[in-house]
Coordinates of C-alpha atoms in Angstrom, one line a residue:
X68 CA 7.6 15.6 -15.7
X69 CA 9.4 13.5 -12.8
X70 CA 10.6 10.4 -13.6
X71 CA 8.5 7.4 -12.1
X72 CA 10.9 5.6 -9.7
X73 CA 8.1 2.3 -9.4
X74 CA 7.6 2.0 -12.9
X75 CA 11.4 2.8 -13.7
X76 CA 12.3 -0.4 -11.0
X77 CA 9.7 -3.0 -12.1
X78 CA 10.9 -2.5 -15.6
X79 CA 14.2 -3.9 -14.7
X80 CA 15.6 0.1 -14.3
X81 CA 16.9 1.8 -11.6
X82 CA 19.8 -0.8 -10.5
X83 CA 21.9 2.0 -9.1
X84 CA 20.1 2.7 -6.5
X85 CA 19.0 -1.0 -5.1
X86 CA 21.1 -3.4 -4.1
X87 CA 19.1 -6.0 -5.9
X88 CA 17.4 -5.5 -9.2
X89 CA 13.6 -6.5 -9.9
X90 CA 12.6 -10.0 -9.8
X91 CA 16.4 -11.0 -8.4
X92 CA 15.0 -14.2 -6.3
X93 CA 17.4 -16.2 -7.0
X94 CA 19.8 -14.5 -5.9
X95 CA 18.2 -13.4 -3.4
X96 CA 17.7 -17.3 -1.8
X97 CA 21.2 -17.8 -2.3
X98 CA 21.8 -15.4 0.1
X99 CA 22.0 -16.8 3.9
X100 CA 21.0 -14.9 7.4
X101 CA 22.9 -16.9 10.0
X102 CA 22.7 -13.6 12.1
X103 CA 19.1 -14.1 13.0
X104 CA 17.8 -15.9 15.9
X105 CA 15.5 -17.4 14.2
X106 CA 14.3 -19.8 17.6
X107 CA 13.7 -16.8 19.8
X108 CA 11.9 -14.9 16.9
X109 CA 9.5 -17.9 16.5
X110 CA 9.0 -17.7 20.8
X111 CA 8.3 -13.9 20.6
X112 CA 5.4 -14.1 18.1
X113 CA 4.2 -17.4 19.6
X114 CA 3.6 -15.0 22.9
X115 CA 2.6 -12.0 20.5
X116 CA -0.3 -14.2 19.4
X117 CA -1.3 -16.3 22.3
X118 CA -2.2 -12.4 23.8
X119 CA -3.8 -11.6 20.8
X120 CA -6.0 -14.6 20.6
X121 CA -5.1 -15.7 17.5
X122 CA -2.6 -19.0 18.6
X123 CA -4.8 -21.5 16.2
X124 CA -3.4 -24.5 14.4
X125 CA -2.4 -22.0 11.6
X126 CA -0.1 -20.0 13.5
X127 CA 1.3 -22.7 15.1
X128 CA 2.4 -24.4 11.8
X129 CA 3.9 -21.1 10.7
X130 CA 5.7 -20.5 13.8
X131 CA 7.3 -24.0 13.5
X132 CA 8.3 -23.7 10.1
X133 CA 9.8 -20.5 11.0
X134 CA 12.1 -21.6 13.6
X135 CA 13.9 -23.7 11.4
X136 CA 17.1 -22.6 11.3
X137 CA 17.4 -22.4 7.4
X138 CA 14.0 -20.5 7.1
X139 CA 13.4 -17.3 5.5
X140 CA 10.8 -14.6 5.2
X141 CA 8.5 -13.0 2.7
X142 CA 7.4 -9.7 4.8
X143 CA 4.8 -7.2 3.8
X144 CA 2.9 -4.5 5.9
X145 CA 0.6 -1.7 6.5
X146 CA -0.8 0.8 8.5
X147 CA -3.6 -0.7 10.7
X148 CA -7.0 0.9 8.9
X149 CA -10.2 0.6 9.8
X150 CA -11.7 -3.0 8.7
X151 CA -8.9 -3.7 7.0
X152 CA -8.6 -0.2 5.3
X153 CA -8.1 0.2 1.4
X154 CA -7.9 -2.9 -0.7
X155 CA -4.2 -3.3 -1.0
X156 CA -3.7 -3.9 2.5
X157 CA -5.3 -7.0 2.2
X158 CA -3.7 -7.7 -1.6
X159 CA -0.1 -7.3 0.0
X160 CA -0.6 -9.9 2.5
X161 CA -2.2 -12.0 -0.1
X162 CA 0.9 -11.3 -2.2
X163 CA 3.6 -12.2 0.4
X164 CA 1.3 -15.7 1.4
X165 CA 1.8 -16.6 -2.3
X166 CA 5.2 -16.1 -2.8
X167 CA 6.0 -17.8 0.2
X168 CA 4.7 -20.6 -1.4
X169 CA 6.0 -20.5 -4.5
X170 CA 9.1 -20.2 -2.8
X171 CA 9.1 -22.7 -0.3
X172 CA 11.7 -25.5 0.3
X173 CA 11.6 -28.3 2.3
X174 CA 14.5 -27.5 3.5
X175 CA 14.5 -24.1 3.9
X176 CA 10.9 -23.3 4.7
X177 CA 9.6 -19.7 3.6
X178 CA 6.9 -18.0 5.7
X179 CA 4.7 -14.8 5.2
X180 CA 4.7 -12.2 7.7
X181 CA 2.8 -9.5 8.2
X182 CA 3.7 -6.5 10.3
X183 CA 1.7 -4.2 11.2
X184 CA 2.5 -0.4 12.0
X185 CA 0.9 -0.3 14.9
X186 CA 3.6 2.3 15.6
X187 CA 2.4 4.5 13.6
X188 CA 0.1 7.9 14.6
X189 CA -1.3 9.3 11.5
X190 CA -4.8 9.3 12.8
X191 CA -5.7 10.5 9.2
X192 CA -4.7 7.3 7.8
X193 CA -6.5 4.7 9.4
X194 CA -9.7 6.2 10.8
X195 CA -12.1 5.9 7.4
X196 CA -12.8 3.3 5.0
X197 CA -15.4 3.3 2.2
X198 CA -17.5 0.0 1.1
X199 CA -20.0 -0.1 -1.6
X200 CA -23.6 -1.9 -1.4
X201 CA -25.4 -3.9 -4.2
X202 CA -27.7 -0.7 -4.5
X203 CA -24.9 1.1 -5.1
X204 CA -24.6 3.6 -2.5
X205 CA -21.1 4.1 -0.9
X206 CA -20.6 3.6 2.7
X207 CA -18.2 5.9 4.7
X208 CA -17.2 4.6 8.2
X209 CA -14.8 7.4 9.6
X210 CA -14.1 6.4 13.0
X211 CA -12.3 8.8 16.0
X212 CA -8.8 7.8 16.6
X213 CA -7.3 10.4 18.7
X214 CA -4.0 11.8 16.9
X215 CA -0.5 11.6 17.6
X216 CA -0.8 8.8 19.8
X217 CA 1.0 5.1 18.1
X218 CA -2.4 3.2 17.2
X219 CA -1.2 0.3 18.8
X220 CA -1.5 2.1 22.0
X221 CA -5.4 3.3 21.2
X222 CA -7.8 1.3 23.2
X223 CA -10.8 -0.1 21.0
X224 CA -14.0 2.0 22.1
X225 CA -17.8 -0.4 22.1
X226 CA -19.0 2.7 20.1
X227 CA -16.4 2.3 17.3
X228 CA -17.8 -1.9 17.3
X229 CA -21.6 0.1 17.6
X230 CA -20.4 1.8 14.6
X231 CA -19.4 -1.3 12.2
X232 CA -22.7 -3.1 13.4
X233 CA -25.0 0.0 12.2
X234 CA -22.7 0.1 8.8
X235 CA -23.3 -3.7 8.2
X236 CA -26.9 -3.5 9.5
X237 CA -27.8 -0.6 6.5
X238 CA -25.6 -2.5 3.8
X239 CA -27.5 -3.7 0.7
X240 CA -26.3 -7.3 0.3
X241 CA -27.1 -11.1 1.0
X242 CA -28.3 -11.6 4.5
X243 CA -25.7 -14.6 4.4
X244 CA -22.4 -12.8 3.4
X245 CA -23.1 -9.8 5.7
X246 CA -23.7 -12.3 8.5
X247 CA -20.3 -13.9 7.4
X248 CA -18.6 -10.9 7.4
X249 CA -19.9 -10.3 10.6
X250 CA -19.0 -12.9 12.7
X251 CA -15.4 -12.2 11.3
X252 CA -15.9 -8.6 12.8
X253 CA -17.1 -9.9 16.5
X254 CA -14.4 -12.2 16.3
X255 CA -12.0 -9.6 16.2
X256 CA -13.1 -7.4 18.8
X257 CA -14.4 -10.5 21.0
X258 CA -11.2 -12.1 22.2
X259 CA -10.6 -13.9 25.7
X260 CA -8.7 -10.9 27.0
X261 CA -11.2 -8.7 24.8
X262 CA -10.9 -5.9 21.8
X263 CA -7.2 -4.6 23.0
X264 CA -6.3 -2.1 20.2
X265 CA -7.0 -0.4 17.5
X266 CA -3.8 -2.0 16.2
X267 CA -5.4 -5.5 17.6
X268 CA -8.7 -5.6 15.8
X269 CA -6.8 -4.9 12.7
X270 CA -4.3 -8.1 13.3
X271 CA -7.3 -10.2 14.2
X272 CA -8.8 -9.3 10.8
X273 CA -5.9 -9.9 8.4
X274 CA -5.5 -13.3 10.9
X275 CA -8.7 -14.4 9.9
X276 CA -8.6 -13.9 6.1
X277 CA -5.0 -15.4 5.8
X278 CA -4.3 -17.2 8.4
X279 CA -5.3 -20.4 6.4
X280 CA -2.8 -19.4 3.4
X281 CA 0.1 -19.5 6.3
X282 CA 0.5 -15.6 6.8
X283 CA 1.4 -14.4 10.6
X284 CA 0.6 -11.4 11.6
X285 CA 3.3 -9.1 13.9
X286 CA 2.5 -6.0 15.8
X287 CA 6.5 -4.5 16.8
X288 CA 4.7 -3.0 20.0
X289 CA 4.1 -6.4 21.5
X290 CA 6.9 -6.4 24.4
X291 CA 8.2 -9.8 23.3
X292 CA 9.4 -8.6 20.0
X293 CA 10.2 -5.2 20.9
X294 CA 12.9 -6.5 22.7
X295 CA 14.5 -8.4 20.3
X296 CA 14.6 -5.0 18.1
X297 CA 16.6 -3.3 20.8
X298 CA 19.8 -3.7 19.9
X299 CA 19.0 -2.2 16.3
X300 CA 17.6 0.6 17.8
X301 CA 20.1 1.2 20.6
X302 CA 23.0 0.9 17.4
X303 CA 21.3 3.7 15.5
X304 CA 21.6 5.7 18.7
X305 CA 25.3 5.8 18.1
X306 CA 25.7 7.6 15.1
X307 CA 21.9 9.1 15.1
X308 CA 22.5 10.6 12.2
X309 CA 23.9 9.1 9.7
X310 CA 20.9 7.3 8.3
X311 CA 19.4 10.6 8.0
X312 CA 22.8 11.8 6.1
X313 CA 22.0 8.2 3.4
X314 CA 19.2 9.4 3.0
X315 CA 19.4 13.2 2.1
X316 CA 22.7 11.5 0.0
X317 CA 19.9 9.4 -2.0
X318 CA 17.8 12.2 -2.4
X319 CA 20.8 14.3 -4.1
X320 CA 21.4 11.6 -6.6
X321 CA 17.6 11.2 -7.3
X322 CA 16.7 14.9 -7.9
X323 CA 19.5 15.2 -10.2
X324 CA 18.2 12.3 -12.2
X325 CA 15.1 13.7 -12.5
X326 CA 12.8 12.3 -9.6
X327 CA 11.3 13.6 -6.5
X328 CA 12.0 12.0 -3.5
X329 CA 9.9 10.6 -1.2
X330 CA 11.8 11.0 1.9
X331 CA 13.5 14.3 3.6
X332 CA 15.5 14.4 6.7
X333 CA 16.0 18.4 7.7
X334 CA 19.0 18.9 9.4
X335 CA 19.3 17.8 13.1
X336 CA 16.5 15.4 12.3
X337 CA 17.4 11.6 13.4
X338 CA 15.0 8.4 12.2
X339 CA 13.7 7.8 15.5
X340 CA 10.4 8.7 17.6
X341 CA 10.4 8.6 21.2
X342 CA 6.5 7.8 22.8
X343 CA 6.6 10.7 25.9
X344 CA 5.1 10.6 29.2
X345 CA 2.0 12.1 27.6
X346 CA 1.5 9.2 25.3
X347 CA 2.5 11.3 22.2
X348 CA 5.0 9.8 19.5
X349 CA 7.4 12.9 18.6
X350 CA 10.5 13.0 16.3
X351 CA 13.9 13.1 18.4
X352 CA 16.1 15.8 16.9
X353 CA 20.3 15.8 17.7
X354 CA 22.1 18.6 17.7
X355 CA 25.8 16.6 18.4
X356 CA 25.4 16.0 22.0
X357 CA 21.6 16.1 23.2
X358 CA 18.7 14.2 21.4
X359 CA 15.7 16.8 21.9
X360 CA 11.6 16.4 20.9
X361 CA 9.5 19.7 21.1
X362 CA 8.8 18.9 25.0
X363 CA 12.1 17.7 26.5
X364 CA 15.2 17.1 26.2
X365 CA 17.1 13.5 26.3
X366 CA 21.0 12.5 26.7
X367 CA 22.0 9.0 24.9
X368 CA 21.9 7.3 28.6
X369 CA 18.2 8.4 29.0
X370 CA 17.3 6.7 25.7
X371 CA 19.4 3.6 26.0
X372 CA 17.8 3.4 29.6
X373 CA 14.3 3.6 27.9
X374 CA 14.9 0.8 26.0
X375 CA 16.1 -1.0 28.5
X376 CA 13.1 -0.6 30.6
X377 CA 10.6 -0.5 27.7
X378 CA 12.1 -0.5 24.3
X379 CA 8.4 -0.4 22.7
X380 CA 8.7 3.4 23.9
X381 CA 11.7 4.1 21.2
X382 CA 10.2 3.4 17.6
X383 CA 11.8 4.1 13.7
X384 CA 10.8 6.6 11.2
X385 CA 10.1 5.3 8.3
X386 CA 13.5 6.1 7.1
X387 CA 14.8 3.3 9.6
X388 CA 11.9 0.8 9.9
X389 CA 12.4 -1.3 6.4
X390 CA 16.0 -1.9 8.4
X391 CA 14.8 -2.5 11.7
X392 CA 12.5 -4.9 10.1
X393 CA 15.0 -6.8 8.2
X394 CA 17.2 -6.9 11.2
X395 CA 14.6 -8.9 12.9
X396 CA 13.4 -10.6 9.9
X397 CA 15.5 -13.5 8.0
X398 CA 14.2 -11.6 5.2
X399 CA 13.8 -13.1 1.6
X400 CA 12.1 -10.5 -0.2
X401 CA 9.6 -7.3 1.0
X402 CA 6.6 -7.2 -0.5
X403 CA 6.1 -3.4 -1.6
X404 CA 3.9 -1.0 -3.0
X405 CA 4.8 1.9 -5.8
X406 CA 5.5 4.9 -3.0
X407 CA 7.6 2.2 -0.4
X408 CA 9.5 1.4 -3.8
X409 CA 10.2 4.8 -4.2
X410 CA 11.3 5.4 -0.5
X411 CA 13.3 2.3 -1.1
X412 CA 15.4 3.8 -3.2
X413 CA 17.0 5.9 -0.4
X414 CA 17.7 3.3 1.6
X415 CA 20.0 1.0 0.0
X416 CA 22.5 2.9 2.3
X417 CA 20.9 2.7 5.0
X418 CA 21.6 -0.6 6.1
X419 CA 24.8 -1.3 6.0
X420 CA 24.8 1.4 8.9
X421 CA 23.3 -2.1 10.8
X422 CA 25.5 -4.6 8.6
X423 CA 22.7 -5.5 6.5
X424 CA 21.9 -5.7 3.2
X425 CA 18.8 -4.7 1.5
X426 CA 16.3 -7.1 0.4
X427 CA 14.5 -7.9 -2.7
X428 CA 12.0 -5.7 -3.3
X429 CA 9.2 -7.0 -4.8
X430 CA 6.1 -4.9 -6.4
X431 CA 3.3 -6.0 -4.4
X432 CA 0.4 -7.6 -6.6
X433 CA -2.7 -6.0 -8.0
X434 CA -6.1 -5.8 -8.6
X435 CA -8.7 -3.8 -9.8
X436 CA -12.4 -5.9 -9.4
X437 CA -14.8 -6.1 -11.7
X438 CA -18.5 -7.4 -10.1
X439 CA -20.6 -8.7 -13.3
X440 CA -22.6 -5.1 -13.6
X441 CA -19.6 -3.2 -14.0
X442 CA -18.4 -6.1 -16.7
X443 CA -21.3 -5.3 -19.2
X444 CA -20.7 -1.8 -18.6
X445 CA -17.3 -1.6 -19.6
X446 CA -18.1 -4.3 -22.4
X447 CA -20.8 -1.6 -24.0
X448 CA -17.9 1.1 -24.0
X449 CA -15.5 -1.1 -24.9
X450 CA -13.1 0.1 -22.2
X451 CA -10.3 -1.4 -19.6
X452 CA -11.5 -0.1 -16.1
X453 CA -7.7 1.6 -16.1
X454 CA -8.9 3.8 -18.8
X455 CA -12.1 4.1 -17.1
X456 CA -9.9 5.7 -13.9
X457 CA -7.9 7.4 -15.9
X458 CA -10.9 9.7 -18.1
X459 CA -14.4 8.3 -16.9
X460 CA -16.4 11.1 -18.4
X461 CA -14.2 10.7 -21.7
X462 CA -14.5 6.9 -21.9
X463 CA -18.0 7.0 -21.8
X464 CA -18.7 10.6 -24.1
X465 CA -16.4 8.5 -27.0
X466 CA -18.6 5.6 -26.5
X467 CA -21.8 7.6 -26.8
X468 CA -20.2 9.5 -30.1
X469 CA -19.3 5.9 -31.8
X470 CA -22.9 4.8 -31.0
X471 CA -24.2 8.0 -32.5
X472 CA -21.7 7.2 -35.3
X473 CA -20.6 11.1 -34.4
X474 CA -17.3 10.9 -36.6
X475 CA -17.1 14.2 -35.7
X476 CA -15.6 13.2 -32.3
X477 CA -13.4 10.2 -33.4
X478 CA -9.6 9.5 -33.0
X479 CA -9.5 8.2 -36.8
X480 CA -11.5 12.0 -37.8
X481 CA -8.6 13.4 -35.9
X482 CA -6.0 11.3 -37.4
X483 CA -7.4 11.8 -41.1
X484 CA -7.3 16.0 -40.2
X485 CA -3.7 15.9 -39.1
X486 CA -2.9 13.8 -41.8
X487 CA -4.3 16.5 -44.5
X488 CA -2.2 19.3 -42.5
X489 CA 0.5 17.4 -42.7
X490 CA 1.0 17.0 -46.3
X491 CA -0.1 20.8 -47.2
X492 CA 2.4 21.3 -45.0
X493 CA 4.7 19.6 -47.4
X494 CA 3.1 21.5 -50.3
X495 CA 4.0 24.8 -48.9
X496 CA 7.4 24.3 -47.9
X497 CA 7.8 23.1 -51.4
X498 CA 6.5 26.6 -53.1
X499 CA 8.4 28.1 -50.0
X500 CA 11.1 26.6 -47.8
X501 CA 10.6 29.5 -45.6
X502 CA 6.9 28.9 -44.9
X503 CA 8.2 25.3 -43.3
X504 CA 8.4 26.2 -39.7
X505 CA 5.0 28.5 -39.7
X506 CA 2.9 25.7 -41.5
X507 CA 3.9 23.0 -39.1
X508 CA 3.4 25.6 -36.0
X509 CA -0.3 25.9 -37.4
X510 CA -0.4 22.5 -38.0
X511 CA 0.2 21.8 -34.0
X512 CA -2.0 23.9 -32.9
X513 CA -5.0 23.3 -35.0
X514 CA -4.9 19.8 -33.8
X515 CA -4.5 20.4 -30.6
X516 CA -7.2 23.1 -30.4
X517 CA -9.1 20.2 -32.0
X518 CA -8.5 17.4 -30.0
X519 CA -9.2 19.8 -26.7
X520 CA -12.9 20.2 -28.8
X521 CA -13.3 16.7 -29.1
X522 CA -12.6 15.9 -25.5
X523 CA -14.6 18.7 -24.5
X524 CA -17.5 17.4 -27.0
X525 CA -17.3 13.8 -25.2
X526 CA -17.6 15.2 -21.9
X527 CA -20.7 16.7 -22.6
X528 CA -22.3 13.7 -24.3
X529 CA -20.8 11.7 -21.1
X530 CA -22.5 13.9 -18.6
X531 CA -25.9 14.7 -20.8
X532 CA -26.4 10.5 -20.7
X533 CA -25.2 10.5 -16.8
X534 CA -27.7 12.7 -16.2
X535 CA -30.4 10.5 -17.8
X536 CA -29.0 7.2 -17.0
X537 CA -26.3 7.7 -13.9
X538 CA -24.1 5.5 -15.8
X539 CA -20.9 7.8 -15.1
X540 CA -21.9 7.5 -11.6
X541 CA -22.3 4.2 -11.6
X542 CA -18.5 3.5 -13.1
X543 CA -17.1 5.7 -10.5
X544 CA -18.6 4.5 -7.8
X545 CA -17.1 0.8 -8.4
X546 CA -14.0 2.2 -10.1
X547 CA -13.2 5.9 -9.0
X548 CA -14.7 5.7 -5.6
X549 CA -14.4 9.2 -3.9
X550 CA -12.4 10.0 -6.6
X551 CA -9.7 7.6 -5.9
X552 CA -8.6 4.3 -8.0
X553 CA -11.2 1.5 -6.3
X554 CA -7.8 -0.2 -5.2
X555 CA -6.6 2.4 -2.6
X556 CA -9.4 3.5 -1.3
X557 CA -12.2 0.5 -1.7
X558 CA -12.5 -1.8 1.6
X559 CA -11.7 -5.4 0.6
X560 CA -14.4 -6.5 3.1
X561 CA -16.9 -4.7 0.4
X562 CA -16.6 -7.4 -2.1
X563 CA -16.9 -10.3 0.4
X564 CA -19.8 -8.8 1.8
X565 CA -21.6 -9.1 -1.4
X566 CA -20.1 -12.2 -3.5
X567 CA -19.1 -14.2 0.1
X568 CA -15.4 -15.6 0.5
X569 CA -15.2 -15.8 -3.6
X570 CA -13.1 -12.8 -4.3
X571 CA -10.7 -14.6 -1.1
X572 CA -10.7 -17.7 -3.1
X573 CA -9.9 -16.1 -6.2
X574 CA -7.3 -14.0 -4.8
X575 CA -4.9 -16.6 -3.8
X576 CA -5.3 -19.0 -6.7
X577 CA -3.2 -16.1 -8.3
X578 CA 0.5 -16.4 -8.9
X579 CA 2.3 -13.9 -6.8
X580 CA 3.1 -10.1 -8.2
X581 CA -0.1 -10.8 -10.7
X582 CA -1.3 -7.3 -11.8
X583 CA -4.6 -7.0 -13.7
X584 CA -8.8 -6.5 -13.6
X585 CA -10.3 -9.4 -12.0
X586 CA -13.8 -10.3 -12.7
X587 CA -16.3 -11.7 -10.1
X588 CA -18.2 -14.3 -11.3

């Protein structure tokens, strides 16, 4: 089995590969950024959110602490889903809000930032988010971003708002938290200068939930701070390959220590997109002299020239963004989930190719929520929701068997079988040494034939009582929705529509990187 590069680094492991280990802050506020303009920074998102609406007293504090010339930064990001998209999205800003201010000085303020990868054009990713009513039904909004194009680009359509309205209009819950969560919605897509993008209704969102804690949002499309990231861009165009060469490097060294890695660069392939005439984000290839897409071909000049006139046009690969981000950024530490720690792992090298450093990284914070129904249920099985994810249908078939007092199906029936094998395996070898290996063989498989029994035994009890009661469906529904741990594919805005701005408080009274099962009151 591969080795687990996120668990492997927030166990302290892994030091080889990053330039700082886990949990390194100190260290990591020693360090300075003098490089960063951090004055014209603070301008380019003050304009970034006067056009997005969203200049309120919050932003403005942020922006001022920001521009203090010893401040640093606490970044986090996403792709831009639909209402927010899976929980974590929202966790990860509330993570980099909180340890910004735990680390906050006087004297050398710290501010959350979140950016936004509006670049991105995975329509796959942020077109569908799931929410779950009081009656217990799942609600599937899957909306129709066209593909390929950046999302940041993708004007917001009145029948995708149409859309939200008929989702919250059939949602079982309080009349008072859906008309909460509404306003929040029409808000968003109700601005002076109305919707604007996909990528906009998403930053208006995130605004509105943590604003207040003192996150900003960033979108790197906005022409204001697009322009500051030129120069990093137009640097990587001089060697175009060698972050691609770090990064196949990295993937070596990982393979042969027994992990997968998450990033591959074939050859030719650089880090950077160009956004074509047809409004299509391609990869730009580089054979040595000519930077090519599959529609057209481009010399170094042509590129620099784009930038020049609009360097929102030339965008990184995810290879090059964490770098491009922390160029712009007086970065402090990167708020992270466990695949962007993995693809963090290739790119220590990457940025000294932009005389950088890399950050702290720093495994985002999270949570699993448990509403008071789903409490009682795990309390009669006496289960952790984790092991609920992990084997629903055998949680609940064990559970049955120990009501039943089924000893038949119990770990200690197991135990007390291998344990008799295990000495008449002794006795055996003792009449015959020979007999030693044969005797423990059979002693392997007879409990593993036996253990597949049980499980198979549990499952049966587990969907006989789902069948009566829908229990199992009930537990998957808040835990396993779709299949999929409640965390990555549950929509935050779920829990707020049904307990109000609760789950928001409760959130950020936690301490930063807080991991656990979080119960609703």
């Amino acid at each position: 089995m591969a080795r687990n590069a996120g668990a492997e680094f927030r166990k302290g492991g892994m030091q080889e590969y990053f330039r700082l280990p886990a949990g390194a802050l100190a260290q990591a506020r020693a360090e300075t950024r003098g490089d960063v303009d951090r004055a014209a920074l603070a301008e380019a998102l003050r304009a970034y959110h006067r056009d997005l609406g969203t200049l309120d007293t919050h932003a403005q504090a942020a922006l001022e602490r920001l521009a203090h010339p010893a401040s640093r930064v606490v970044v986090t990001g996403q792709q831009a889903g639909a209402l927010t998209g899976p929980a974590y999205s929202v966790h990860k800003a509330a993570d980099a809000a909180l340890l910004a201010r735990q680390e906050d000085r006087e004297d050398a303020p710290v501010v959350a930032v979140y950016w936004i990868a509006s670049q991105d054009h995975d329509a796959a990713e942020v077109a569908g988010t799931t929410l779950l009513d009081l009656g217990e039904r799942l609600h599937r909004l899957t909306l129709d971003v066209p593909q390929g194009v950046p999302v940041g680009r993708v004007p917001w359509r009145a029948e995708w708002t149409a859309q939200v309205h008929a989702l919250l209009d059939a949602f079982d819950a309080p009349a008072v938290h859906v008309a909460a969560v509404r306003a929040r919605f029409e808000r968003a897509v109700g601005g002076p200068a109305g919707a604007g993008s996909y990528a906009d209704v998403f930053a208006r969102l995130i605004h509105g939930l943590l604003a207040p804690a003192g996150l900003l949002v960033l979108d790197p499309l906005h022409p204001a701070l697009a322009a500051l990231m030129a120069p990093t861009l137009a640097r990587e165009l001089e060697r175009p390959l060698a972050s691609s060469e770090a990064i196949e490097a990295a993937a070596a060294r990982l393979e042969t220590d027994g992990f997968v890695p998450q990033l591959r660069r074939p050859a030719g392939a650089t880090n950077l997109f160009i956004e074509e005439d047809d409004g299509q984000r391609r990869l730009l290839r580089f054979d040595g002299r000519t930077f090519r897409t599959d529609h057209a071909a481009y010399s170094r000049a042509d590129l620099l020239a784009v930038l020049a006139g609009d360097p929102s046009r030339l965008t990184p690969a995810a290879g090059l963004r964490p770098a491009v981000q922390d160029a712009l950024l007086p970065t402090l530490a990167f708020v992270v989930g466990p695949g962007e720690i993995a693809y963090g792992a290739q790119l220590r090298d990457v940025y000294p190719l932009h005389g950088l450093g890399q950050p702290l990284l720093w495994p985002r914070l999270s949570v699993t929520w448990i509403e008071p129904n789903v409490r009682r249920l795990l309390g009669r099985l006496n289960a952790t929701a984790a092991q609920v994810q992990a084997d629903p249908e055998g949680v609940l078939g064990r559970a049955l068997a120990a009501e039943r007092g089924a000893a038949a199906a119990s770990a200690e029936r197991l135990a007390a079988l291998d344990a008799d094998l295990l000495a008449l395996t002794g006795e055996l070898a003792a009449l015959d040494p020979t007999l030693h290996g044969a005797a423990q063989r059979t002693r392997a498989r007879t409990t593993a034939r036996d253990a597949h029994l049980q499980h198979l035994a549990a499952r049966a009890l587990a969907r006989a009582e789902n069948d009566r009661s829908g229990q199992l469906t009930r537990l998957r529904a808040h835990l396993l929705p779709n299949g999929v741990p409640q965390e990555r594919e549950m929509n935050f805005l779920t829990f707020l529509l049904k307990h109000g701005d609760t789950p928001l408080r409760q959130l950020l009274d936690l301490p930063a990187g807080w991991q656990g099962e979080l119960d609703i009151p």
